[in-house]
mmCIF file of C-alpha atoms in Angstrom:
data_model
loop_
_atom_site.group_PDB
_atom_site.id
_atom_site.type_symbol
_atom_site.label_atom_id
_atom_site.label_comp_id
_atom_site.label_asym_id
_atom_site.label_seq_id
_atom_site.Cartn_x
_atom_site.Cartn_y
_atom_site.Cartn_z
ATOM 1 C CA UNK A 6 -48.503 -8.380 102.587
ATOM 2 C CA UNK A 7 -48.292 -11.656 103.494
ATOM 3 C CA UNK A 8 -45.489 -13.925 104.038
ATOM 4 C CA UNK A 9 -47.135 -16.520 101.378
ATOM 5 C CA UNK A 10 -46.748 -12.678 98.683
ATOM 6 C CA UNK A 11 -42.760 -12.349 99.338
ATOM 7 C CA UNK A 12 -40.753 -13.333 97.111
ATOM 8 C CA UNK A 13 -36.817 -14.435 97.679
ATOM 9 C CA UNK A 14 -34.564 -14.158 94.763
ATOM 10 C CA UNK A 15 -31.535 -16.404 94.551
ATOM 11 C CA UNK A 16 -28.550 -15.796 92.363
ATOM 12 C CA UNK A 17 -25.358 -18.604 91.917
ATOM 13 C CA UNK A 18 -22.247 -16.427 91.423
ATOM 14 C CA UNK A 19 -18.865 -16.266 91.543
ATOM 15 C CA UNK A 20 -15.826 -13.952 89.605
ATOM 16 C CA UNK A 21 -18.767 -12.020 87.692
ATOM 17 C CA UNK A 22 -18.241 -8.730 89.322
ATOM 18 C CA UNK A 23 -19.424 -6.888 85.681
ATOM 19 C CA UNK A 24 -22.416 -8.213 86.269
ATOM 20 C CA UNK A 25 -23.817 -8.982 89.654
ATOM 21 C CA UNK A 26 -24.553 -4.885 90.619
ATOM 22 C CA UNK A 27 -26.895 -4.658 87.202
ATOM 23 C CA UNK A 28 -28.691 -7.933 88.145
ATOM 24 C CA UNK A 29 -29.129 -7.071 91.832
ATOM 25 C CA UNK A 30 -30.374 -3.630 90.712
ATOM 26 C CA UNK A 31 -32.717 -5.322 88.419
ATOM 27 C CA UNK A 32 -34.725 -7.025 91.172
ATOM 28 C CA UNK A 33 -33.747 -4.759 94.169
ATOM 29 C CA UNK A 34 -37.185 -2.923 94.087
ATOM 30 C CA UNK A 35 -38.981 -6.541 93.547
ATOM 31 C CA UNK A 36 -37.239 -8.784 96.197
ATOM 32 C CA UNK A 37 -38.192 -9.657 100.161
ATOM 33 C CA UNK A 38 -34.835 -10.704 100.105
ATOM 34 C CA UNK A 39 -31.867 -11.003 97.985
ATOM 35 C CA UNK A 40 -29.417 -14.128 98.642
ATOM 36 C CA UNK A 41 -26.302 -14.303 96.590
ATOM 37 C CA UNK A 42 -24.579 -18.026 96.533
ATOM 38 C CA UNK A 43 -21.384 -17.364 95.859
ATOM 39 C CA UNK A 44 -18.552 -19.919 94.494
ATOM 40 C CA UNK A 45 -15.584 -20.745 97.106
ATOM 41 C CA UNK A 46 -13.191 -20.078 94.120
ATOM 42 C CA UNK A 47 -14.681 -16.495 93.560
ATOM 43 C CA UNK A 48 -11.958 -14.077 93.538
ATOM 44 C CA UNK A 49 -12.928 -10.459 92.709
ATOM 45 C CA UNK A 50 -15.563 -8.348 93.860
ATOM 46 C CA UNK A 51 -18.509 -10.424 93.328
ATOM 47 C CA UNK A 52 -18.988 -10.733 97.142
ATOM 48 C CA UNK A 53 -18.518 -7.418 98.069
ATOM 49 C CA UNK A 54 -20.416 -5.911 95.849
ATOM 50 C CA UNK A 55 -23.733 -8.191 96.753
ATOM 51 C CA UNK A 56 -23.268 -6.882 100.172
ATOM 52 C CA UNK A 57 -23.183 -3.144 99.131
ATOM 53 C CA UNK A 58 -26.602 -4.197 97.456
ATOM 54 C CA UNK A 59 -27.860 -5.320 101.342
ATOM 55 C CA UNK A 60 -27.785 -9.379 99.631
ATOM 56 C CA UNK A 61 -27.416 -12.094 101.818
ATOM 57 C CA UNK A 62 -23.770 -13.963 100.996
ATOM 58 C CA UNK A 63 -23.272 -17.525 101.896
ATOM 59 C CA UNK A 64 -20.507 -19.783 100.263
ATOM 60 C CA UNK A 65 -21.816 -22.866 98.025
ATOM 61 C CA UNK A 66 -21.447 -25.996 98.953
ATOM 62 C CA UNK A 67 -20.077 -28.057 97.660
ATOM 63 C CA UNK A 68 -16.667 -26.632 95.484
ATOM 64 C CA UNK A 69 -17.292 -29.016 92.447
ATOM 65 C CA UNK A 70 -19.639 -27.453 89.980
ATOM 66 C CA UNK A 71 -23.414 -28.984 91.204
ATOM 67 C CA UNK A 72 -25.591 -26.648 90.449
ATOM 68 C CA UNK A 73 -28.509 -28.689 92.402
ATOM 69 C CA UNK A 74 -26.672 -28.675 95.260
ATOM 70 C CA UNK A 75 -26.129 -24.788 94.876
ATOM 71 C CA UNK A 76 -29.847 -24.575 94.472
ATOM 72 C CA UNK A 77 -31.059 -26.897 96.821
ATOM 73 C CA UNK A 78 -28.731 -24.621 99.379
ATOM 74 C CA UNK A 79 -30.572 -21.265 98.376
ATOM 75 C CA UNK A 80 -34.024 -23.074 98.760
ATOM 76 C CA UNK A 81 -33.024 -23.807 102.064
ATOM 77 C CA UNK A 82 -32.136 -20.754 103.371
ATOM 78 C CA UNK A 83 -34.869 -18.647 101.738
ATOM 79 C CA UNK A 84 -37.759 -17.292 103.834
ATOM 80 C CA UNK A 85 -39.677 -16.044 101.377
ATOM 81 C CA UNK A 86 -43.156 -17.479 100.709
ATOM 82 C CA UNK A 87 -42.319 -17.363 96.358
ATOM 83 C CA UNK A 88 -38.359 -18.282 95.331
ATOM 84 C CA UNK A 89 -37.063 -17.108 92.124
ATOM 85 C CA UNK A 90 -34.061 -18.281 90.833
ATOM 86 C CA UNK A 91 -31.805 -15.733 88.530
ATOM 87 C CA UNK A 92 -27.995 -15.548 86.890
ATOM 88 C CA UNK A 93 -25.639 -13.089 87.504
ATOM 89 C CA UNK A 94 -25.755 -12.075 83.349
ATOM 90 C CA UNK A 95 -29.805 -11.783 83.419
ATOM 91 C CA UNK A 96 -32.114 -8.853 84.102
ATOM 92 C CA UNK A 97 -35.423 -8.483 85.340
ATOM 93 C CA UNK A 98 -36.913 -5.724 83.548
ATOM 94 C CA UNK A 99 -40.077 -3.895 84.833
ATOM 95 C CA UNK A 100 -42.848 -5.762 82.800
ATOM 96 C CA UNK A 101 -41.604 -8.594 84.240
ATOM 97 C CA UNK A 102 -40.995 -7.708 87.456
ATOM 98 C CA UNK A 103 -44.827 -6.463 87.983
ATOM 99 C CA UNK A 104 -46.014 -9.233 86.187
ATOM 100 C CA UNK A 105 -44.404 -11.683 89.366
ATOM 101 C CA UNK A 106 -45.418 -9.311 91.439
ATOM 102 C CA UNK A 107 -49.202 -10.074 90.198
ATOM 103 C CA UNK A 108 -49.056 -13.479 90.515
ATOM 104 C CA UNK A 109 -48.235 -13.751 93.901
ATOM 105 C CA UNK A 110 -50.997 -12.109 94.686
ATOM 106 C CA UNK A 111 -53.470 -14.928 92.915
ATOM 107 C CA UNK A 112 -52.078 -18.100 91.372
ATOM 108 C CA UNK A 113 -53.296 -21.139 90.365
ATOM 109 C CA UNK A 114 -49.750 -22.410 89.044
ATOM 110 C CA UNK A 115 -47.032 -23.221 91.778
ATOM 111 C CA UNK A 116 -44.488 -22.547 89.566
ATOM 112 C CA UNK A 117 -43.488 -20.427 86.202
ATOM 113 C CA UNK A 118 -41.436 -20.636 83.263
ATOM 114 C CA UNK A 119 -40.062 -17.067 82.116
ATOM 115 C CA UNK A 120 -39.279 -16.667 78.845
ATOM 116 C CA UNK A 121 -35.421 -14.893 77.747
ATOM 117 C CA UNK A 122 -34.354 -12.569 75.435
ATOM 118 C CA UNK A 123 -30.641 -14.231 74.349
ATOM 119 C CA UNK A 124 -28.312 -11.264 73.288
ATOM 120 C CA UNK A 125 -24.781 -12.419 72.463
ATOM 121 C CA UNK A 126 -21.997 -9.967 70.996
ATOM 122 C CA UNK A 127 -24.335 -7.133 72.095
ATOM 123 C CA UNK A 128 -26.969 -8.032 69.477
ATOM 124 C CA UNK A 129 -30.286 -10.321 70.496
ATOM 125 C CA UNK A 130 -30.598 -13.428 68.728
ATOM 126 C CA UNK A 131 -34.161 -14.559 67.518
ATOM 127 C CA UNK A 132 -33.989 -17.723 65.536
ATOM 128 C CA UNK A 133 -31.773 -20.810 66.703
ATOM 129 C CA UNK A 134 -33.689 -21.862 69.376
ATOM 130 C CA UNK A 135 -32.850 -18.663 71.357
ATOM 131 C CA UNK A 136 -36.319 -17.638 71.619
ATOM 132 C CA UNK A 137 -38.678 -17.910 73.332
ATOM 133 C CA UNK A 138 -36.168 -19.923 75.472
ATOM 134 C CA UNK A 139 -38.189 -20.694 78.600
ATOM 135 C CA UNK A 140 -36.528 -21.229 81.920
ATOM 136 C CA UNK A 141 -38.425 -22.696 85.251
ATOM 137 C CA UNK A 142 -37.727 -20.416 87.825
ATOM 138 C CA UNK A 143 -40.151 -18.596 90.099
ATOM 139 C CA UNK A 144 -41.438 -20.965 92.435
ATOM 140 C CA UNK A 145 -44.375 -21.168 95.312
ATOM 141 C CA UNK A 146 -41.756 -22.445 98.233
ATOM 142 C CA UNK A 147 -43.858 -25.022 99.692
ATOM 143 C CA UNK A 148 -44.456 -26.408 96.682
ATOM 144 C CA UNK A 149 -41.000 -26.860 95.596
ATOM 145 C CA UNK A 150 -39.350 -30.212 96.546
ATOM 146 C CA UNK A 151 -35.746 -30.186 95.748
ATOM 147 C CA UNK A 152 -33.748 -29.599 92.256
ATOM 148 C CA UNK A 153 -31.813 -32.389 91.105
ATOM 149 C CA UNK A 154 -28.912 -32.348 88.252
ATOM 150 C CA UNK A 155 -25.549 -31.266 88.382
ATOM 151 C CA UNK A 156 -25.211 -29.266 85.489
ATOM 152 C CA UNK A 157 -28.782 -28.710 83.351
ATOM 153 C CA UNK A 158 -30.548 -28.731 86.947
ATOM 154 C CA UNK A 159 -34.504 -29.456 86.929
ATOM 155 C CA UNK A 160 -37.289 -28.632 89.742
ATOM 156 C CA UNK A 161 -39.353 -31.295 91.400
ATOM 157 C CA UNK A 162 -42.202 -29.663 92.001
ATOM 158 C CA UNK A 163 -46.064 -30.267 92.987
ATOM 159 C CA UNK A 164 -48.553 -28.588 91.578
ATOM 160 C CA UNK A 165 -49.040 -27.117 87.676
ATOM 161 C CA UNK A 166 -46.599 -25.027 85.807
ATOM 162 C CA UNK A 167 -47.885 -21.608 84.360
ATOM 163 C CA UNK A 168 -45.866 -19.289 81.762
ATOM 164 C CA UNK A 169 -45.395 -15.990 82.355
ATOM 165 C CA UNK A 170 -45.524 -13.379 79.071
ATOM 166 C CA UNK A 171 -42.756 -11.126 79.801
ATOM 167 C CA UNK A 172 -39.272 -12.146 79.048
ATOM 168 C CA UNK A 173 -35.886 -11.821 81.053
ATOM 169 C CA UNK A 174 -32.925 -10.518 79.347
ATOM 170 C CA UNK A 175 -29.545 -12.713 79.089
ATOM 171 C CA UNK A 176 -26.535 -11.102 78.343
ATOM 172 C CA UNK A 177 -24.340 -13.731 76.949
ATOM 173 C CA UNK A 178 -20.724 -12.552 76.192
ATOM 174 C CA UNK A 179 -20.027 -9.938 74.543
ATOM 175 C CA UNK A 180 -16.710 -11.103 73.184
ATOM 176 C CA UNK A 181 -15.713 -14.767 72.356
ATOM 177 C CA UNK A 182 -12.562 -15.600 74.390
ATOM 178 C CA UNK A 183 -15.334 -15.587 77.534
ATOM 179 C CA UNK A 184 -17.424 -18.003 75.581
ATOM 180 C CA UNK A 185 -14.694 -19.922 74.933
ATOM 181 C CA UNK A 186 -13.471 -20.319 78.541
ATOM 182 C CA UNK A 187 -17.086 -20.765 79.894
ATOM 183 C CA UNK A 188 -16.934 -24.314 76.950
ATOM 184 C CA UNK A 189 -13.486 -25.502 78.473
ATOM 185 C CA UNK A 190 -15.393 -25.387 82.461
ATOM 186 C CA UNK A 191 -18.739 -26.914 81.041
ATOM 187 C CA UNK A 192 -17.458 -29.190 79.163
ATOM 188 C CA UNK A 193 -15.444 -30.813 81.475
ATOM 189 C CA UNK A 194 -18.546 -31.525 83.532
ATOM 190 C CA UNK A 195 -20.755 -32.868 80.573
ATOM 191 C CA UNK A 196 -17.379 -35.385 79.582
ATOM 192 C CA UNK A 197 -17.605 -36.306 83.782
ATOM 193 C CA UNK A 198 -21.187 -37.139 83.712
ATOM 194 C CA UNK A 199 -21.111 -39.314 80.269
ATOM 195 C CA UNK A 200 -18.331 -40.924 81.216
ATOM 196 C CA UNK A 201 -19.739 -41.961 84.838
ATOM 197 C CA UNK A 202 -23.219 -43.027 82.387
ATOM 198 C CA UNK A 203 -21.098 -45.525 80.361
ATOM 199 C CA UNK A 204 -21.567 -43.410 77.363
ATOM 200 C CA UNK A 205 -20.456 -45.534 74.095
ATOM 201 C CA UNK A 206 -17.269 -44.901 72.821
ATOM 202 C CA UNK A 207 -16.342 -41.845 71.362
ATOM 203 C CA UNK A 208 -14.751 -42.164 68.315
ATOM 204 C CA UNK A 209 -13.801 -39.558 65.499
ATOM 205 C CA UNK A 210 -16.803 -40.386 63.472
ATOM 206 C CA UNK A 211 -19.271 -39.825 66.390
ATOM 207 C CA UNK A 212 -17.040 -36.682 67.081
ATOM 208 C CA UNK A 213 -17.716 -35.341 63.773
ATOM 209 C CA UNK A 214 -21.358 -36.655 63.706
ATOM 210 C CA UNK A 215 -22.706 -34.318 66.866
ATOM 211 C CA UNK A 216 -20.536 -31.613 65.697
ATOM 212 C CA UNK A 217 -22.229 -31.330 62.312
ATOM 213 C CA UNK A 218 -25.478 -32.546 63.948
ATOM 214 C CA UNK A 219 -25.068 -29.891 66.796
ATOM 215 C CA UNK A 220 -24.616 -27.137 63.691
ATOM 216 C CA UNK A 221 -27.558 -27.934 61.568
ATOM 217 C CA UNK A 222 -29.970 -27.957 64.281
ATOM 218 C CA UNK A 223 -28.833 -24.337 65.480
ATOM 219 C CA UNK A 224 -27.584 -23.157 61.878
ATOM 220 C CA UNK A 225 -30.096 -24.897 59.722
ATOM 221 C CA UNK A 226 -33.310 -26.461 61.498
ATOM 222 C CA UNK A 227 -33.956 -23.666 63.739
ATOM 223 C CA UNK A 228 -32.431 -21.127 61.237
ATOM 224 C CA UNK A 229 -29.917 -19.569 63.172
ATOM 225 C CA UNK A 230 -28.336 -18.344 60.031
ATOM 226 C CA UNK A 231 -31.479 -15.684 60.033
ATOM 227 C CA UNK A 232 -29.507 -13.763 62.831
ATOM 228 C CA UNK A 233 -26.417 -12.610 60.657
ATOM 229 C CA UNK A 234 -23.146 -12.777 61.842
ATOM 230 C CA UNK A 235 -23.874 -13.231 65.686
ATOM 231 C CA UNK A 236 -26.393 -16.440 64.038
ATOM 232 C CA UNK A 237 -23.600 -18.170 62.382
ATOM 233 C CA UNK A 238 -21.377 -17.486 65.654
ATOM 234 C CA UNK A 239 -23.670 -18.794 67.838
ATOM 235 C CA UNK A 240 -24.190 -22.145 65.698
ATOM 236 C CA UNK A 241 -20.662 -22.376 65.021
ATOM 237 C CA UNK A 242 -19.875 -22.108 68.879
ATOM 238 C CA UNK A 243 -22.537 -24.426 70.011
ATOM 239 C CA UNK A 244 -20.965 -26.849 67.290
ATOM 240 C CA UNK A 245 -17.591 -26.424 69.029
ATOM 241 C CA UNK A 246 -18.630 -26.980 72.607
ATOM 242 C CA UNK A 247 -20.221 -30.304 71.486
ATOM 243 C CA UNK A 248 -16.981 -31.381 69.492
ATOM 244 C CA UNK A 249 -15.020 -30.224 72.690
ATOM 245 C CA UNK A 250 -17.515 -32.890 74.776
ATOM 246 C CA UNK A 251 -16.483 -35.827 72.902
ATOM 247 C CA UNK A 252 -13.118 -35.423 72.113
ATOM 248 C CA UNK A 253 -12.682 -34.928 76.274
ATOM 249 C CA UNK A 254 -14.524 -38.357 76.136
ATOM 250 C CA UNK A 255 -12.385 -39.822 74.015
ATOM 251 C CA UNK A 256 -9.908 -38.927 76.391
ATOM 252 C CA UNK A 257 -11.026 -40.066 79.489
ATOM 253 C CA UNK A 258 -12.357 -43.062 78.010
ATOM 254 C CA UNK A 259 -8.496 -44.156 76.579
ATOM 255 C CA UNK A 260 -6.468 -43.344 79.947
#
């Protein structure tokens, strides 16, 4: 093999001990080399237990959620001659994994989208834009220029983007107060990064408006409803988050 065939995989972590031994297990088999970037406010196991899996640690930089930076950090370290990028709550099961094996092998494409399977209170969700749900991550490393965005980070890349047919599995929470405490951290970045745009004023009307736009895209539109109970959870929640956005706007925009 090659150093242009290995393949690095990078995971951003931090307090998801539950979760980081499945995912490293996941790609063990698959990976050159395994590095874990791992949040300065992590306090549990996370770190400990990447290193019983032989993954490299290092600490992200910087504290504040970026998750460019965090990328950009992995990219940097990474020897591997492929990078592919993967959360702590996904799995990479084996049609996937020798399906990036095969590419590295022969590609045209210098980077792939992988498609997810969403599960959320332990049942997988097919309608409300949950699926096919592509996500950019396995990339040729010279190729790959930097990642920018702070929160909903994006690749520069050279090159032409392939799609890969096998799916990753995301294991969303499987109970809501986690889902609800994941909205409070994210959506204090999304108000930060409107706010610093000059986003118009939030008022209760435009409050209202995403919310019940937010719900009929998910519920409606993309017919989340079609998924049951965990459907109309899922809208609802996504609803929520957005309300949650705007009425943190509203604050920050009247201190």
């Amino acid at each position: 093999m090659t150093k242009a065939q290995t393949i690095s995989v990078i995971i951003n972590s931090g307090n998801e001990e539950r979760e980081i031994g499945p995912c490293l297990e996941s790609v063990g088999q698959m990976a050159d080399e395994i590095i874990v970037c791992l949040s300065q406010l992590s306090n549990d196991k996370t770190g400990e237990i990447a290193r019983e899996h032989e993954a490299k640690v290092i600490v992200q930089e910087p504290v504040e959620m970026n998750y460019a930076a965090w990328h950009n950090q992995g990219m940097k370290i990474a020897k591997g001659g492929w990078l592919l990028w993967v959360d702590a709550d996904e799995r990479i099961p084996l049609p996937l994994k020798e399906e990036i094996l095969s590419v590295l092998n022969n590609s045209q494409y210098s980077a792939y989208a992988i498609p997810r399977r969403n599960f959320l209170l332990g049942k997988e969700l097919h309608w409300g834009g949950w699926y096919p749900d592509y996500a950019k991550r396995l990339f040729r490393k010279n190729d790959l220029k930097r990642w920018e965005g702070e929160l909903h980070e994006q690749p520069i890349f050279s090159g032409d983007l392939g799609k890969l047919k096998n799916p990753m599995l995301h294991y969303q929470p499987e109970k809501i107060e986690p889902a609800l405490q994941k909205s409070i951290r994210w959506s204090g970045l999304e108000t930060g990064l409107l706010f610093k745009a000059n986003h118009p004023k939030s008022t209760w009307w435009r409050v209202l408006r995403m919310g019940l736009t937010t719900l009929f895209e998910r519920l409606i539109k993309k017919q989340g409803f079609r998924d049951g109970v965990e459907g109309w959870i899922e809208s609802i929640y996504q609803s929520f988050h957005t309300m949650i956005v705007y009425l943190r706007l509203w604050e920050l925009q009247h201190q």
